[in-house]
Amino acid sequence: MQLVELSLADKDRYNAFVAAQPGGTFLQAWEWGDWQKELGNLPSRFCLVDETGQWRGVGQALKMPLPFGQYYLYLPYGPVLAGGKNFQFSPQTGQEIFNLQFLLQELQRKFAEAVFIRIEPTMEMAGLNTIGRKSTNIQPAITMVVDLGIPAGRLLTAMHPKTRYNIKIAERYGVAVESELAVTPGHGLYINDAVNLIVATQSRQNYRGHSEAYYHKLINFFALHNASGAVKLRIYRALYQRQLLACGIMMDFSAKDGSASGEGARMYLFGGSSDEHRNVM
């Protein structure tokens, strides 16, 4: 087993690998690393290669600054291992190889000055307790996965009766849901209103979020990459009488050739809602 640092020439293959695995998300996509670089968190991408030349895992590690010029390595929703498993069978030796432990040892060797390494894999990985300790999650620890290939009628049937009732009320009032793929930095229908609504919701509901400048920078960055990248940012809006009542920023992720487990994944990232016209649900 060998740990190999990747270059820009490996970008498409890297994204295809991440998108094809059960635990792969946009937070380990190449473009998300580029976005983190804009924030000052330098990314490094690696792959685990076995004796046959096959990729058995990948990781995108971010150098997160600490005081006094120090830093730690962070793999959000990573590493991503083939099949979501941290044990792989070696045909040469007939034994299983602990890929995760090897990966961390190699990262520790390569980044010897890092204060610590933080990983947040999305899949269950055996042996984590023997090589580290559990701390507070940065990324959401629990997510809901919905198969969008299911017909709308079946999706509605699976919802809580009150949710179906509220949807019907919204439709009756003429609430319209629109989506927009951000393609031009600094421009787009309702982008300013959407960002303002997200920030206002953070304040009203008293939870920690990002600044208005962060959201604008995020949207503008991915607007430059939406046409050709594997990660695409979409803005959804719920409008009533031309007034913005709710919005959501979502990320689509699939390999550049469209290959992924299923047809890719859409992640609900940030959202906001208005206190007005609550009667239209």
Coordinates of C-alpha atoms in Angstrom, one line a residue:
M1 CA 0.0 0.0 0.0
Q2 CA 1.3 3.4 -0.9
L3 CA 0.1 7.0 -0.2
V4 CA 0.4 9.2 -3.4
E5 CA -0.1 12.9 -3.5
L6 CA -2.3 14.0 -6.4
S7 CA -2.0 16.8 -8.9
L8 CA -4.5 18.8 -11.0
A9 CA -4.1 16.2 -13.7
D10 CA -5.9 13.7 -11.3
K11 CA -8.9 15.9 -10.6
D12 CA -11.5 14.1 -12.8
R13 CA -10.4 10.7 -11.6
Y14 CA -10.3 11.8 -8.0
N15 CA -13.9 13.3 -8.2
A16 CA -15.1 10.2 -10.0
F17 CA -13.8 8.0 -7.2
V18 CA -15.3 10.2 -4.4
A19 CA -18.7 10.4 -6.2
A20 CA -18.8 6.6 -6.7
Q21 CA -18.3 5.6 -3.0
P22 CA -21.2 5.4 -0.4
G23 CA -19.4 7.9 1.9
G24 CA -18.4 10.4 -0.8
T25 CA -19.8 13.9 -0.6
F26 CA -19.0 17.3 -2.1
L27 CA -16.9 18.2 1.0
Q28 CA -14.3 15.8 -0.4
A29 CA -14.7 17.1 -3.9
W30 CA -11.8 18.8 -5.6
E31 CA -13.7 22.0 -6.1
W32 CA -14.6 22.3 -2.4
G33 CA -10.9 22.2 -1.7
D34 CA -10.3 25.0 -4.1
W35 CA -13.1 27.0 -2.3
Q36 CA -11.4 26.3 1.0
K37 CA -8.1 27.6 -0.5
E38 CA -9.9 30.9 -1.0
L39 CA -10.6 31.0 2.7
G40 CA -6.9 30.4 3.6
N41 CA -7.3 26.6 4.3
L42 CA -4.8 25.0 1.9
P43 CA -5.9 21.6 0.5
S44 CA -3.8 18.5 -0.2
R45 CA -5.3 15.5 -2.0
F46 CA -4.0 11.9 -1.7
C47 CA -4.9 8.4 -2.8
L48 CA -4.1 5.0 -1.4
V49 CA -2.8 2.7 -4.1
D50 CA -2.5 -1.0 -3.6
E51 CA 0.0 -3.5 -5.1
T52 CA -2.1 -3.9 -8.2
G53 CA -2.2 -0.1 -8.9
Q54 CA -5.9 0.2 -7.8
W55 CA -7.1 3.2 -5.8
R56 CA -8.4 2.0 -2.4
G57 CA -9.1 5.3 -0.9
V58 CA -8.7 9.1 -1.2
G59 CA -8.6 12.0 1.1
Q60 CA -8.7 15.8 0.8
A61 CA -6.9 17.3 3.9
L62 CA -7.2 20.9 4.7
K63 CA -4.5 22.8 6.6
M64 CA -6.5 24.7 9.2
P65 CA -4.6 27.6 10.8
L66 CA -4.1 27.7 14.6
P67 CA -2.5 30.5 16.7
F68 CA 1.2 31.1 16.6
G69 CA 1.6 29.9 13.0
Q70 CA 0.5 26.3 13.8
Y71 CA -2.1 24.3 12.0
Y72 CA -4.0 21.0 12.1
L73 CA -5.1 18.7 9.2
Y74 CA -8.9 18.3 8.7
L75 CA -10.7 15.9 6.4
P76 CA -14.4 17.0 6.4
Y77 CA -16.5 13.9 5.7
G78 CA -13.3 12.0 4.9
P79 CA -11.3 10.0 4.2
V80 CA -13.3 8.2 1.4
L81 CA -12.5 4.6 1.1
A82 CA -13.5 2.1 -1.6
G83 CA -16.9 0.7 -0.7
G84 CA -17.0 2.7 2.5
K85 CA -14.8 0.1 4.2
N86 CA -11.5 0.6 6.0
F87 CA -10.5 -3.0 5.5
Q88 CA -9.3 -4.2 2.0
F89 CA -8.2 -7.6 1.0
S90 CA -4.7 -8.0 -0.4
P91 CA -4.5 -10.7 -3.1
Q92 CA -0.8 -10.9 -2.7
T93 CA -0.6 -11.7 1.0
G94 CA -4.1 -13.0 1.5
Q95 CA -4.5 -10.7 4.5
E96 CA -6.6 -7.6 5.2
I97 CA -4.9 -4.2 5.3
F98 CA -5.9 -1.5 7.7
N99 CA -6.1 1.4 5.2
L100 CA -7.3 4.0 7.6
Q101 CA -4.5 3.5 10.1
F102 CA -1.9 3.5 7.2
L103 CA -3.4 6.7 5.8
L104 CA -3.2 8.6 9.1
Q105 CA 0.4 7.3 9.8
E106 CA 1.5 8.5 6.3
L107 CA -0.2 11.9 6.8
Q108 CA 1.4 12.3 10.1
R109 CA 4.8 11.5 8.6
K110 CA 4.2 14.0 5.7
F111 CA 2.8 16.8 7.8
A112 CA 5.0 16.2 10.9
E113 CA 4.5 19.8 12.0
A114 CA 0.7 19.4 12.2
V115 CA -0.6 19.6 15.8
F116 CA -3.2 16.9 15.2
I117 CA -5.2 15.3 12.4
R118 CA -9.0 15.5 12.5
I119 CA -11.2 13.2 10.4
E120 CA -15.0 13.0 10.0
P121 CA -15.8 10.0 7.9
T122 CA -19.4 9.5 6.9
M123 CA -19.2 5.7 7.1
E124 CA -18.8 3.4 10.1
M125 CA -15.1 2.6 10.3
A126 CA -13.8 -0.2 12.6
G127 CA -10.8 0.5 14.8
L128 CA -11.3 4.3 15.2
N129 CA -11.1 4.0 19.0
T130 CA -7.7 2.5 18.8
I131 CA -6.1 5.3 16.8
G132 CA -7.9 8.4 18.1
R133 CA -10.7 9.8 20.3
K134 CA -14.1 11.1 19.5
S135 CA -14.6 14.9 19.7
T136 CA -17.4 17.3 18.8
N137 CA -18.5 17.1 15.2
I138 CA -17.9 20.1 12.9
Q139 CA -20.0 18.8 10.1
P140 CA -23.6 17.5 10.8
A141 CA -23.3 14.0 12.4
I142 CA -26.8 13.0 11.3
T143 CA -28.2 13.5 7.9
M144 CA -31.4 12.4 6.1
V145 CA -31.0 10.8 2.7
V146 CA -33.9 10.9 0.3
D147 CA -34.0 9.0 -3.0
L148 CA -35.2 11.6 -5.6
G149 CA -35.7 8.9 -8.2
I150 CA -38.9 7.9 -6.3
P151 CA -42.1 9.3 -7.9
A152 CA -43.4 12.5 -6.3
G153 CA -46.6 10.7 -5.2
R154 CA -44.6 8.1 -3.2
L155 CA -42.4 10.8 -1.7
L156 CA -45.5 12.6 -0.5
T157 CA -47.1 9.4 0.9
A158 CA -43.9 8.9 3.0
M159 CA -44.2 12.3 4.6
H160 CA -46.0 13.2 7.8
P161 CA -49.7 14.0 7.1
K162 CA -49.2 17.6 8.5
T163 CA -46.4 18.1 6.0
R164 CA -48.6 17.0 3.1
Y165 CA -51.4 19.2 4.4
N166 CA -49.0 22.3 4.6
I167 CA -47.8 21.6 1.0
K168 CA -51.3 21.6 -0.3
I169 CA -52.1 24.8 1.5
A170 CA -49.0 26.5 0.0
E171 CA -50.1 25.2 -3.5
R172 CA -53.6 26.6 -2.9
Y173 CA -52.2 30.0 -2.1
G174 CA -50.0 30.0 -5.2
V175 CA -46.6 29.8 -3.4
A176 CA -44.1 29.2 -6.2
V177 CA -40.8 27.3 -5.8
E178 CA -38.1 28.4 -8.2
S179 CA -34.5 27.3 -8.6
E180 CA -31.5 29.1 -10.1
L181 CA -28.1 27.8 -11.0
A182 CA -25.6 30.6 -10.2
V183 CA -23.6 31.2 -13.3
T184 CA -22.4 34.9 -13.1
P185 CA -20.6 36.3 -10.1
G186 CA -22.4 39.2 -8.5
H187 CA -25.6 38.7 -10.4
G188 CA -28.7 36.6 -10.2
L189 CA -32.4 37.0 -9.3
Y190 CA -33.0 37.3 -5.6
I191 CA -29.4 36.4 -4.6
N192 CA -29.2 39.5 -2.3
D193 CA -32.6 38.8 -0.9
A194 CA -31.8 35.2 -0.3
V195 CA -28.5 35.9 1.5
N196 CA -30.2 38.6 3.7
L197 CA -32.9 36.1 4.6
I198 CA -30.4 33.5 5.6
V199 CA -28.5 35.9 7.8
A200 CA -31.8 37.3 9.3
T201 CA -32.9 33.7 10.1
Q202 CA -29.6 33.0 11.9
S203 CA -30.2 36.1 14.1
R204 CA -33.9 35.4 14.7
Q205 CA -33.4 31.7 15.6
N206 CA -30.1 32.4 17.5
Y207 CA -27.9 29.8 15.8
R208 CA -24.3 30.2 14.6
G209 CA -23.9 30.7 10.9
H210 CA -21.7 32.7 8.5
S211 CA -21.5 36.4 7.6
E212 CA -23.3 38.0 4.7
A213 CA -19.9 38.4 3.0
Y214 CA -19.2 34.7 3.3
Y215 CA -22.4 33.7 1.5
H216 CA -21.8 36.1 -1.3
K217 CA -18.2 34.9 -1.7
L218 CA -19.4 31.3 -1.7
I219 CA -22.0 32.0 -4.4
N220 CA -19.7 34.0 -6.6
F221 CA -16.9 31.4 -6.3
F222 CA -19.1 28.5 -7.5
A223 CA -20.8 30.7 -10.1
L224 CA -17.4 30.7 -11.8
H225 CA -17.2 26.9 -11.7
N226 CA -20.8 25.8 -12.2
A227 CA -20.4 25.4 -15.9
S228 CA -17.6 22.9 -15.9
G229 CA -17.1 21.6 -12.3
A230 CA -18.4 18.5 -10.6
V231 CA -19.8 20.7 -7.8
K232 CA -22.7 23.0 -8.7
L233 CA -24.4 25.5 -6.4
R234 CA -28.1 26.1 -6.7
I235 CA -30.4 28.6 -5.0
Y236 CA -34.0 27.6 -4.3
R237 CA -36.7 30.2 -3.4
A238 CA -40.3 30.0 -2.3
L239 CA -42.2 33.1 -3.4
Y240 CA -45.6 34.4 -2.5
Q241 CA -47.0 37.5 -4.4
R242 CA -43.4 38.1 -5.5
Q243 CA -42.2 38.2 -1.9
L244 CA -39.4 35.8 -0.8
L245 CA -40.6 33.7 2.0
A246 CA -38.0 30.9 2.2
C247 CA -34.7 30.0 0.4
G248 CA -32.1 27.3 0.4
I249 CA -28.6 27.0 -0.9
M250 CA -27.9 23.5 -2.2
M251 CA -24.8 21.7 -3.7
D252 CA -25.0 19.1 -6.5
F253 CA -22.1 16.7 -6.7
S254 CA -21.4 14.0 -9.3
A255 CA -18.4 13.0 -11.4
K256 CA -17.7 15.2 -14.5
D257 CA -18.9 12.4 -16.7
G258 CA -22.1 12.0 -14.6
S259 CA -21.1 8.8 -13.0
A260 CA -21.8 8.4 -9.3
S261 CA -23.6 6.1 -6.9
G262 CA -27.0 6.8 -8.4
E263 CA -27.0 10.1 -10.4
G264 CA -25.1 12.1 -7.9
A265 CA -26.3 13.8 -4.7
R266 CA -27.8 17.2 -3.8
M267 CA -26.9 18.5 -0.3
Y268 CA -29.1 21.0 1.5
L269 CA -26.4 23.4 2.9
F270 CA -27.9 26.6 4.1
G271 CA -31.4 28.0 4.4
G272 CA -33.6 30.8 5.7
S273 CA -37.3 31.6 6.2
S274 CA -39.4 34.7 6.7
D275 CA -41.7 35.5 9.6
E276 CA -44.2 37.0 7.3
H277 CA -47.3 35.2 5.6
R278 CA -46.9 32.2 7.8
N279 CA -50.5 31.3 7.0
V280 CA -49.5 30.2 3.5
M281 CA -47.1 27.6 4.9

